[in-house]
PDB file of C-alpha atoms in Angstrom:
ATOM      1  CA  UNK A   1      17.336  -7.641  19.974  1.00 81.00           C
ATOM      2  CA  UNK A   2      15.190  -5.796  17.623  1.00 91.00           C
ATOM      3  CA  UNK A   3      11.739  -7.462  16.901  1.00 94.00           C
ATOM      4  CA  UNK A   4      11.293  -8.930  13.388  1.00 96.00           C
ATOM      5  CA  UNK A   5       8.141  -8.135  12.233  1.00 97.00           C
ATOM      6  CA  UNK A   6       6.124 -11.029  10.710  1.00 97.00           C
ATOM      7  CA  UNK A   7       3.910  -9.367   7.916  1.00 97.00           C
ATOM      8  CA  UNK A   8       2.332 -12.597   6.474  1.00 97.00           C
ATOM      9  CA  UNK A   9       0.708 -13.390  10.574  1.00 97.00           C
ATOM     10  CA  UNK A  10      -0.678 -10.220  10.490  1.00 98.00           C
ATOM     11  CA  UNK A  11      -1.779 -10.288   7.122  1.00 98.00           C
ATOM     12  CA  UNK A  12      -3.430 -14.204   7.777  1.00 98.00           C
ATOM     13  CA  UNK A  13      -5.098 -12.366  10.691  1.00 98.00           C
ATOM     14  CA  UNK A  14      -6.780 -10.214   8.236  1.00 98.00           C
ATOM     15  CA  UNK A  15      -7.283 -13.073   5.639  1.00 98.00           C
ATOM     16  CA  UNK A  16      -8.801 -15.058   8.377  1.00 98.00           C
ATOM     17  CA  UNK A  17     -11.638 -12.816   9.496  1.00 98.00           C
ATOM     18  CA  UNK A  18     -12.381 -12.138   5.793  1.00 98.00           C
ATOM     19  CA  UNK A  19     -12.768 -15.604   5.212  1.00 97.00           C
ATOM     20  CA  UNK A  20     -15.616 -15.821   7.931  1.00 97.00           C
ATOM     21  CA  UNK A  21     -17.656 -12.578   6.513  1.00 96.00           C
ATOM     22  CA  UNK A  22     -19.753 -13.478   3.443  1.00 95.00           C
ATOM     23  CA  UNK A  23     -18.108 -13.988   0.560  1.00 95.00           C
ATOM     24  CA  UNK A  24     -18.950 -11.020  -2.281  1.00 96.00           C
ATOM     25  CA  UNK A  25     -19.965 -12.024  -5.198  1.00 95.00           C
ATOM     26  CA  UNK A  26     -18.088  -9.421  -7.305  1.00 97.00           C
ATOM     27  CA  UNK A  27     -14.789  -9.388  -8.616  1.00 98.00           C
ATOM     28  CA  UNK A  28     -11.701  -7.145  -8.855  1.00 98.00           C
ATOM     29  CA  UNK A  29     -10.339  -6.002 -11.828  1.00 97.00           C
ATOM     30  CA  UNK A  30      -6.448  -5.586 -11.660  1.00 95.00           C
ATOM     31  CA  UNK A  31      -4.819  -3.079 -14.296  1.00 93.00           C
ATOM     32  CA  UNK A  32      -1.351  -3.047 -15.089  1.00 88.00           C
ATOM     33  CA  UNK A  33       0.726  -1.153 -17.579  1.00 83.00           C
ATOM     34  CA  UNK A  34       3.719  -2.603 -18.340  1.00 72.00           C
ATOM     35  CA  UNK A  35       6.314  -5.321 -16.637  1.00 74.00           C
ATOM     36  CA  UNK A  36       7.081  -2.970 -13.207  1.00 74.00           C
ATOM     37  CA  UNK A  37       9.176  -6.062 -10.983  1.00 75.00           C
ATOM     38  CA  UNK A  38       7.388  -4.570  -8.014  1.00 77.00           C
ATOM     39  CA  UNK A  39       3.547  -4.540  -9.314  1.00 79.00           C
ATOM     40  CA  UNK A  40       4.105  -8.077 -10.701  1.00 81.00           C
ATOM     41  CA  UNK A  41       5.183  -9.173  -7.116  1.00 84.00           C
ATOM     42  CA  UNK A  42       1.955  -7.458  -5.769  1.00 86.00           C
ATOM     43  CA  UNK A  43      -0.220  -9.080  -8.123  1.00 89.00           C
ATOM     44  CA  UNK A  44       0.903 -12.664  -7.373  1.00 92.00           C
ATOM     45  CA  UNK A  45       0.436 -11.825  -4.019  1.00 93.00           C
ATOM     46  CA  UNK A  46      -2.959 -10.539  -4.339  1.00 95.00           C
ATOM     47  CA  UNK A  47      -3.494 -14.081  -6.593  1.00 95.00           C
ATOM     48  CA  UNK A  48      -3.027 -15.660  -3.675  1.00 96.00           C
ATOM     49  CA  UNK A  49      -5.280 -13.950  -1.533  1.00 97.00           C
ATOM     50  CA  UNK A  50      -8.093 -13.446  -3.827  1.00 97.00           C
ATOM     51  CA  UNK A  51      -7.805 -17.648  -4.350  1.00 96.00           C
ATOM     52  CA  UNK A  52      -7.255 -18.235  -0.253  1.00 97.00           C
ATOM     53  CA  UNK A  53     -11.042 -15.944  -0.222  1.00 98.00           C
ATOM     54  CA  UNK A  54     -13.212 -17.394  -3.576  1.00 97.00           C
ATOM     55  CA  UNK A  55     -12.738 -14.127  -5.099  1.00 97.00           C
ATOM     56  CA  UNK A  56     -12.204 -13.854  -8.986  1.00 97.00           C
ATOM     57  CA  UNK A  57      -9.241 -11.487 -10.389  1.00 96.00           C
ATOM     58  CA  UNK A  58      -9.528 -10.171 -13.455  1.00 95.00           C
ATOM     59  CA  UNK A  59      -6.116  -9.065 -14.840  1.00 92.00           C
ATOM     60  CA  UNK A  60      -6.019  -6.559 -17.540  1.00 90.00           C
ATOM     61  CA  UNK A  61      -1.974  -6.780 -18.503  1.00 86.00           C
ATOM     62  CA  UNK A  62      -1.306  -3.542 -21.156  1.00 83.00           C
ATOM     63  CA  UNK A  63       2.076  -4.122 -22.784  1.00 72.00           C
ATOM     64  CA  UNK A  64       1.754  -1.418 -25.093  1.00 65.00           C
ATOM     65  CA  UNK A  65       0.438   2.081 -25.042  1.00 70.00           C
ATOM     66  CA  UNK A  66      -3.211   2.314 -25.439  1.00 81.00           C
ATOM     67  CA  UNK A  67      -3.390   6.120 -24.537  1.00 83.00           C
ATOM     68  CA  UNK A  68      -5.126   7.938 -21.628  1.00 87.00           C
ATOM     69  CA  UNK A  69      -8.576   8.219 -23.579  1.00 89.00           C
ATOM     70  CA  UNK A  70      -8.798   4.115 -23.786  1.00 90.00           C
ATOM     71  CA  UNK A  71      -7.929   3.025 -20.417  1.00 91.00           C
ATOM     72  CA  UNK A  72     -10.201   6.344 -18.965  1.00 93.00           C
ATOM     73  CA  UNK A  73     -13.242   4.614 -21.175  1.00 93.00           C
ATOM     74  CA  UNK A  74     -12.432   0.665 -19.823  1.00 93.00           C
ATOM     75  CA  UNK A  75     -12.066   2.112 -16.576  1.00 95.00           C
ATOM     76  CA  UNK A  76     -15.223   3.903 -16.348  1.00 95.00           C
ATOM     77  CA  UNK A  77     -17.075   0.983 -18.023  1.00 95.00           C
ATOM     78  CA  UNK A  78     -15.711  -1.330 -15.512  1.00 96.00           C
ATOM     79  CA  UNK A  79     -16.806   1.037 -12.703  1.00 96.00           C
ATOM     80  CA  UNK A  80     -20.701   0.858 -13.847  1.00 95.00           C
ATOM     81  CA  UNK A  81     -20.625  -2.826 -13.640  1.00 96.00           C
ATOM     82  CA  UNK A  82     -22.484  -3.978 -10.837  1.00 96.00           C
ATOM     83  CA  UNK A  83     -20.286  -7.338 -11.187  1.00 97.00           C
ATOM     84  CA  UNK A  84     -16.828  -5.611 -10.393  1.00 97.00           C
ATOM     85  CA  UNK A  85     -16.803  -4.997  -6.696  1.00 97.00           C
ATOM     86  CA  UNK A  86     -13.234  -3.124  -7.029  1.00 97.00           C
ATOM     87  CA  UNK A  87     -10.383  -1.872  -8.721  1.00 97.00           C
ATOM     88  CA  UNK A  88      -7.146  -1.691  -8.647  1.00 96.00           C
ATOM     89  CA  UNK A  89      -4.483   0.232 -11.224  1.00 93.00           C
ATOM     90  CA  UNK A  90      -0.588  -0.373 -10.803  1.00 88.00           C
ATOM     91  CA  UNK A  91       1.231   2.274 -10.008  1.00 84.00           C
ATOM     92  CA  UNK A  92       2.841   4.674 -11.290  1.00 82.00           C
ATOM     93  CA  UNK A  93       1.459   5.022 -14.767  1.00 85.00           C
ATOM     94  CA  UNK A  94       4.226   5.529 -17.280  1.00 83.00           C
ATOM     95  CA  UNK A  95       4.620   9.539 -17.999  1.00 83.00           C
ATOM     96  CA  UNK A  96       2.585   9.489 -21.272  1.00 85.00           C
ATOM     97  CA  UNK A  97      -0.599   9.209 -18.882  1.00 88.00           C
ATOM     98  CA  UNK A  98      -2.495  11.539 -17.068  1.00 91.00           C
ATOM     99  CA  UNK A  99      -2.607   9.678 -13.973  1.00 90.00           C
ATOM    100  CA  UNK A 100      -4.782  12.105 -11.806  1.00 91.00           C
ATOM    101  CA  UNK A 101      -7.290  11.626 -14.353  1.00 92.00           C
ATOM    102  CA  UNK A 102      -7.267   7.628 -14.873  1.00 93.00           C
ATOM    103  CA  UNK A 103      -7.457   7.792 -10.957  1.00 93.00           C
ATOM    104  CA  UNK A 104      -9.971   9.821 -10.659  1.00 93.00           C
ATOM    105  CA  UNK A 105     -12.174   7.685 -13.452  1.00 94.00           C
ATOM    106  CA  UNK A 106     -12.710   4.943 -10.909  1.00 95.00           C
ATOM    107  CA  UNK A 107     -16.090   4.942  -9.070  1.00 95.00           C
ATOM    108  CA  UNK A 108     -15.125   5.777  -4.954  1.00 95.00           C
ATOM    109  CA  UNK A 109     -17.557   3.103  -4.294  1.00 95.00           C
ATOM    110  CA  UNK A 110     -14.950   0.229  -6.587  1.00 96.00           C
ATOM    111  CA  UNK A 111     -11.744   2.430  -5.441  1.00 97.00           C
ATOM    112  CA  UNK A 112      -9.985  -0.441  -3.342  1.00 97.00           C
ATOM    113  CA  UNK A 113      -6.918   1.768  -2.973  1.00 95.00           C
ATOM    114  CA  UNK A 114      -8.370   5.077  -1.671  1.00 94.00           C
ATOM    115  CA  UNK A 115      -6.761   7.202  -5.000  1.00 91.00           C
ATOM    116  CA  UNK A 116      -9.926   8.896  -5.788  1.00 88.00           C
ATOM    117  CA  UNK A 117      -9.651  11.932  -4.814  1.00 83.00           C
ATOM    118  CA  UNK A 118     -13.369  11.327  -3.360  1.00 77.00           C
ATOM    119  CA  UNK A 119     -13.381   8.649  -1.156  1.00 78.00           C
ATOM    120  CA  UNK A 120     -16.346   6.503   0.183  1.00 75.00           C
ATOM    121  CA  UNK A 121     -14.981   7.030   3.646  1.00 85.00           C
ATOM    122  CA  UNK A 122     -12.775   4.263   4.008  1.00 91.00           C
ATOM    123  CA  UNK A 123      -8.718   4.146   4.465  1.00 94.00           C
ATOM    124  CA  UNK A 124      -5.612   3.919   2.299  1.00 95.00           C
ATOM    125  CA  UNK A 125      -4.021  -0.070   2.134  1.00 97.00           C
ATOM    126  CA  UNK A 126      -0.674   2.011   3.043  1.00 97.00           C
ATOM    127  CA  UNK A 127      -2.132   3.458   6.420  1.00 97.00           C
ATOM    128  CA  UNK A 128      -3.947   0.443   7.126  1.00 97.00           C
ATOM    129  CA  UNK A 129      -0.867  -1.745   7.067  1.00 98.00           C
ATOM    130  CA  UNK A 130       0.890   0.938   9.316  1.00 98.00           C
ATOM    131  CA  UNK A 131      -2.378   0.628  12.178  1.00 97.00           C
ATOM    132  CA  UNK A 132      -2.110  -3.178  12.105  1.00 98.00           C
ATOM    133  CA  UNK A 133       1.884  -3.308  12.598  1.00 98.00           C
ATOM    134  CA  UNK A 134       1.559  -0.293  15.686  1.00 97.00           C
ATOM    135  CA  UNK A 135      -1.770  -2.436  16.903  1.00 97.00           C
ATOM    136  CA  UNK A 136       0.468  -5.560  16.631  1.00 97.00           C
ATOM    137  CA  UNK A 137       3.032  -3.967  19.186  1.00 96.00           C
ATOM    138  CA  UNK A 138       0.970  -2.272  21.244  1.00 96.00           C
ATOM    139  CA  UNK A 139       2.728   1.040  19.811  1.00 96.00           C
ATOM    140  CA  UNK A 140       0.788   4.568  20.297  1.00 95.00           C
ATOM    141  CA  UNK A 141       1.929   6.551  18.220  1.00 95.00           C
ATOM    142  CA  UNK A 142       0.426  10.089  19.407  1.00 95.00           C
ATOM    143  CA  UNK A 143       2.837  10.699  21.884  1.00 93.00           C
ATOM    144  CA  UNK A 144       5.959   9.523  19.418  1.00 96.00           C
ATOM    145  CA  UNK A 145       8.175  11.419  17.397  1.00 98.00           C
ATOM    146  CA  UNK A 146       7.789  10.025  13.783  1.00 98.00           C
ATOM    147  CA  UNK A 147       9.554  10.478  10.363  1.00 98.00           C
ATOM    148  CA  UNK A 148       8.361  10.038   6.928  1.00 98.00           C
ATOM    149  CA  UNK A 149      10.763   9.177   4.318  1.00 97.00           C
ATOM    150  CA  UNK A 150       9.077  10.213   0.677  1.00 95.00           C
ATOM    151  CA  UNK A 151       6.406  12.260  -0.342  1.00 93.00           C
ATOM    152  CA  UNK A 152       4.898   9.889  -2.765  1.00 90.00           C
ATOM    153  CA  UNK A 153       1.361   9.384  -3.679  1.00 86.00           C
ATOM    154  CA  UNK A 154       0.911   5.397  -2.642  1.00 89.00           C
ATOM    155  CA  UNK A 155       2.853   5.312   0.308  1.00 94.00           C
ATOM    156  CA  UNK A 156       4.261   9.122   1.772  1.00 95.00           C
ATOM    157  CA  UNK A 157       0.896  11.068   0.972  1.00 94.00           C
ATOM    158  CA  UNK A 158      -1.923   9.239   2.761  1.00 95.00           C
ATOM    159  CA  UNK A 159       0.507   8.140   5.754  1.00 97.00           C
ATOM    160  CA  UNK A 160       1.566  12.037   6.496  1.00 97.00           C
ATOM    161  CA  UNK A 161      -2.027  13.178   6.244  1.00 94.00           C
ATOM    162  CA  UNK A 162      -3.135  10.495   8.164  1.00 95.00           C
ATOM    163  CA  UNK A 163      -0.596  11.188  10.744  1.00 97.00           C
ATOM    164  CA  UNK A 164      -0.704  15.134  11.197  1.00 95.00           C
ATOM    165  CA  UNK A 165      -2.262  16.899  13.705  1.00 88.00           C
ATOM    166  CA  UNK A 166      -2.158  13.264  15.962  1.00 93.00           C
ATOM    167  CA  UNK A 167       1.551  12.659  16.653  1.00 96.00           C
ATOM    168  CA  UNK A 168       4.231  14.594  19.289  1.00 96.00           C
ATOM    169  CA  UNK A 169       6.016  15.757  16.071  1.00 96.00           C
ATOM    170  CA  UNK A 170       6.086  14.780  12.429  1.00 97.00           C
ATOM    171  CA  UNK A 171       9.630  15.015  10.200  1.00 97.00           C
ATOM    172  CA  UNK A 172       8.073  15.054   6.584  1.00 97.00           C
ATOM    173  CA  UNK A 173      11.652  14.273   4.501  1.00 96.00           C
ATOM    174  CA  UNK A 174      12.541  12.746   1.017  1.00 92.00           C
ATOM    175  CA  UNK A 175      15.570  11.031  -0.227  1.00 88.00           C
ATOM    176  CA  UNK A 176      17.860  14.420  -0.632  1.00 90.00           C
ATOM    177  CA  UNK A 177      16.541  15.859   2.783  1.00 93.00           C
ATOM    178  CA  UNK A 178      19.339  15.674   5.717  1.00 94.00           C
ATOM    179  CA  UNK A 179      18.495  12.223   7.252  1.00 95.00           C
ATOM    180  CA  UNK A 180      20.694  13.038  10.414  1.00 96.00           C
ATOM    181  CA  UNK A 181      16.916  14.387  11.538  1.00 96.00           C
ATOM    182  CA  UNK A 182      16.279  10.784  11.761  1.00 97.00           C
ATOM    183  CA  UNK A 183      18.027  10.232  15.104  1.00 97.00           C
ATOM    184  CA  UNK A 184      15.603  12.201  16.768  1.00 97.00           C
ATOM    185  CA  UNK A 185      12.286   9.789  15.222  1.00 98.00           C
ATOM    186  CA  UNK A 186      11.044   7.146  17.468  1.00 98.00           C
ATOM    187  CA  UNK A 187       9.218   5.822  14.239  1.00 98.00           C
ATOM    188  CA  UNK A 188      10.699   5.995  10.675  1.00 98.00           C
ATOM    189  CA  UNK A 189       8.365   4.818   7.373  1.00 98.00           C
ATOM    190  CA  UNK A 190       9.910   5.271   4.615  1.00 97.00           C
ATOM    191  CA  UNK A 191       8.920   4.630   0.967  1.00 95.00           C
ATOM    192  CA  UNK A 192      10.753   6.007  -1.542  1.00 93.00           C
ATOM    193  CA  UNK A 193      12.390   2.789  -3.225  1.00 89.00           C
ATOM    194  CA  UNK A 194      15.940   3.459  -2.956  1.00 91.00           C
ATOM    195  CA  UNK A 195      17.629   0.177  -1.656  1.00 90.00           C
ATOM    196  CA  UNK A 196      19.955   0.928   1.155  1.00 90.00           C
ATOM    197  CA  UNK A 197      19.313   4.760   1.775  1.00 94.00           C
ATOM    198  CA  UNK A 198      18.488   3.965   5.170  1.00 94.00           C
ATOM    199  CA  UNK A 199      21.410   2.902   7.220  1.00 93.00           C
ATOM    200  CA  UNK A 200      20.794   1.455  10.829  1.00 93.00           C
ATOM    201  CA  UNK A 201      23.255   3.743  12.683  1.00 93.00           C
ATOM    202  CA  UNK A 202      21.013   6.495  11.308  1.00 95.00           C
ATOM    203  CA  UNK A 203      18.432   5.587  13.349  1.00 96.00           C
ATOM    204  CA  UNK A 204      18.529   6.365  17.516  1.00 96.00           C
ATOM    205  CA  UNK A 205      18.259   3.340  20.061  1.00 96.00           C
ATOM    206  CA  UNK A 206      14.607   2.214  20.092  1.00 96.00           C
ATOM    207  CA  UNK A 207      13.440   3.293  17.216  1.00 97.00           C
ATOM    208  CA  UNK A 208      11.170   1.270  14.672  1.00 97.00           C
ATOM    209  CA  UNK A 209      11.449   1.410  10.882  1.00 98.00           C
ATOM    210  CA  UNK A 210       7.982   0.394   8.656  1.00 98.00           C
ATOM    211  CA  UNK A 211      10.011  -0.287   4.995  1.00 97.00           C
ATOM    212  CA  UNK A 212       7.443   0.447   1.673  1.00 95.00           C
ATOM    213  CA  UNK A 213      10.820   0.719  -0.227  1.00 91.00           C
ATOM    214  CA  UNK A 214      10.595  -2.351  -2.930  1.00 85.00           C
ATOM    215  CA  UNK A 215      13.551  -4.646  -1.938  1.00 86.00           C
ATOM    216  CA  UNK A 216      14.062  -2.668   1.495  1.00 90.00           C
ATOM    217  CA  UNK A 217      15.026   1.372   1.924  1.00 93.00           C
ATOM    218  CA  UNK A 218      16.553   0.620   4.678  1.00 94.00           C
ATOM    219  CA  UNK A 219      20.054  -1.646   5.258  1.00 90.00           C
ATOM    220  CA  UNK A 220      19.540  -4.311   6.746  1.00 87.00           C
ATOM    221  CA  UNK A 221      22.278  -6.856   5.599  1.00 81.00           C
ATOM    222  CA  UNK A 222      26.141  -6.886   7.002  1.00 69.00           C
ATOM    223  CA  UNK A 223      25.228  -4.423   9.969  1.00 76.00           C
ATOM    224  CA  UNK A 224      23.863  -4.796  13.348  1.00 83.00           C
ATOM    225  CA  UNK A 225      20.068  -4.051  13.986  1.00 90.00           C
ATOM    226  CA  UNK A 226      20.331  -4.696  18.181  1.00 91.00           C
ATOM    227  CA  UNK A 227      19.599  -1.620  18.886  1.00 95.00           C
ATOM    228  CA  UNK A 228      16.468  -1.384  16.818  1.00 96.00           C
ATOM    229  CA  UNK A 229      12.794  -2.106  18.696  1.00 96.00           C
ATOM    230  CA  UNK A 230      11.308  -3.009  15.473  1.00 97.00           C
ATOM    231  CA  UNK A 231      11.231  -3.167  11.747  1.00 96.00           C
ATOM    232  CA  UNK A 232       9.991  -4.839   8.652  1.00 96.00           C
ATOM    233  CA  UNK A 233      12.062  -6.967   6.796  1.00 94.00           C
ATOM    234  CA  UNK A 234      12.646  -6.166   2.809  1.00 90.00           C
ATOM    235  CA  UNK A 235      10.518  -9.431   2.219  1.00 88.00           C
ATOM    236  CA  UNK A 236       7.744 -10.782   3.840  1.00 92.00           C
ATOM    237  CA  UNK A 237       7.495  -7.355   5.707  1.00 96.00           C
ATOM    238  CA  UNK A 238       4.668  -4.676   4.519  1.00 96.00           C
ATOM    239  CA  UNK A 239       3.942  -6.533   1.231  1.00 95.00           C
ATOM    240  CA  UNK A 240       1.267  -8.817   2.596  1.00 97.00           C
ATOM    241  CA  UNK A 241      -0.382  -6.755   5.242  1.00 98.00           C
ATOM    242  CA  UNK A 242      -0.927  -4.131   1.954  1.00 97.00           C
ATOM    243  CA  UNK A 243      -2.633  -7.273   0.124  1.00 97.00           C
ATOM    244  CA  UNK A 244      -4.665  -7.838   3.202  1.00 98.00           C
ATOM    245  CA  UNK A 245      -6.042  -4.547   3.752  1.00 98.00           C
ATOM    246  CA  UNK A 246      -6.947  -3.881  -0.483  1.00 98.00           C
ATOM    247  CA  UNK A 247      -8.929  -6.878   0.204  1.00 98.00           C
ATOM    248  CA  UNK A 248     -10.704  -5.547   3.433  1.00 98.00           C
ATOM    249  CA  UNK A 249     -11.313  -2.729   1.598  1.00 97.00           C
ATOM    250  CA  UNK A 250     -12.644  -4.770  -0.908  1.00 98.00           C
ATOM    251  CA  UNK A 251     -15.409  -6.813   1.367  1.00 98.00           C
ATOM    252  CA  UNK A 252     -16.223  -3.079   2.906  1.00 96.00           C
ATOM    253  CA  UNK A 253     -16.794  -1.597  -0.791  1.00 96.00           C
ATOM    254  CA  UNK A 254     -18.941  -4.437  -1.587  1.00 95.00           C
ATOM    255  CA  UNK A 255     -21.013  -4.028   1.343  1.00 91.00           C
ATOM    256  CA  UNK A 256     -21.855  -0.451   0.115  1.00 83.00           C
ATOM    257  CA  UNK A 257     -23.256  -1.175  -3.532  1.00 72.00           C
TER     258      UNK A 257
END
């Protein structure tokens, strides 16, 4: 019977040390272009935690287009405040922006999410959430075979970097790659937000599947999942152990400046 993993323990784990460090007394600016289902989820659940820790959110909703100059400026004003202790853009930007720059306009020491492309040396929500599950099972993964499903710059980028060089071997794919290279992975992530492209018998006896994918990449409903060791449910999964970490990154930011 595969092992459910319970992402909102883990993440109360996190929450719960947090709540016995000293509370900063900064807040974090949230940025949001748009009404993306998935970064509206996020933000609720980052509501929560931010409320469960005395920490203010300040939510900056853009329903219109207010071009890459304008949100550049606010984000570099908001990065010279010495009362913003992070921030935190929703992602991806809508095409019209340049979103390497608008990353790159927010200060490393305020950059929550690790996007800068200079970093002040601590690590990406997405990898953190991956240690905690592993540390969680007791799974090592440098003598695994692992698989990466999308390339992308939140979730596929930081994990594969973070991963090479350290693992028995590393299967970098993307939605139109040949997934029957999947049956040789001991551990699958996947993030590239395509409901159901992921289905069990895909996957080799044993093997454990992290899901990024908003509303689940990987099938989970109307199939057996016995032979699985682990995964992360659709809901409830990775969501809130990404929360957790963006706010230990958070407390460690603040520490800095």
């Amino acid at each position: 019977m595969a092992i459910v993993i319970d992402g909102k323990m883990i993440a109360n784990k996190i929450i719960n040390y947090l709540k016995n460090q000293p509370t900063p007394n900064k807040s974090l600016i949230v940025e949001m272009m748009g009404h993306n289902p998935a970064a509206h989820s996020f933000l609720e659940q980052k509501k929560r935690v931010a409320e469960k820790l005395r920490i203010p959110i300040i939510l900056y909703l853009h329903n219109y287009n207010i071009g890459n100059y304008w949100l550049w400026r606010e984000i570099n004003e908001f990065s010279q405040r010495p009362d913003i202790g992070g921030i935190t853009i929703s992602l991806p930007l809508p095409l019209e922006y340049n979103q390497e720059l608008i990353l790159n306009s927010i200060s490393p020491l305020k950059d929550v999410d690790c996007l800068n492309e200079a970093t002040a040396g601590i690590e990406s929500p997405t990898v953190g959430a991956v240690k905690k599950i592993c540390e969680s099972l007791q799974f090592n993964v440098a003598d695994k075979k692992i698989a990466v499903v999308g390339k992308g710059f939140l979730v596929g980028q930081p994990i594969i970097r973070w991963l090479s060089g350290q693992v028995q071997k590393l299967f970098v794919l993307d939605s139109k790659s040949d997934l029957s290279i999947l049956k040789e992975a001991d551990l699958v992530i996947t993030g590239v937000g395509k409901q159901g492209l992921i289905k069990p018998e895909m996957l080799k006896s044993g093997a454990g599947v992290i899901d990024f994918g908003y509303g689940g990449d990987m099938q989970t409903t109307s199939c057996s999942l016995d032979h699985l060791n682990f995964y992360t449910p659709a809901f409830g999964g990775v969501g809130p152990i990404l929360v957790a970490c963006l706010f230990e990154n958070f407390y460690k930011l603040t520490s800095l400046h």
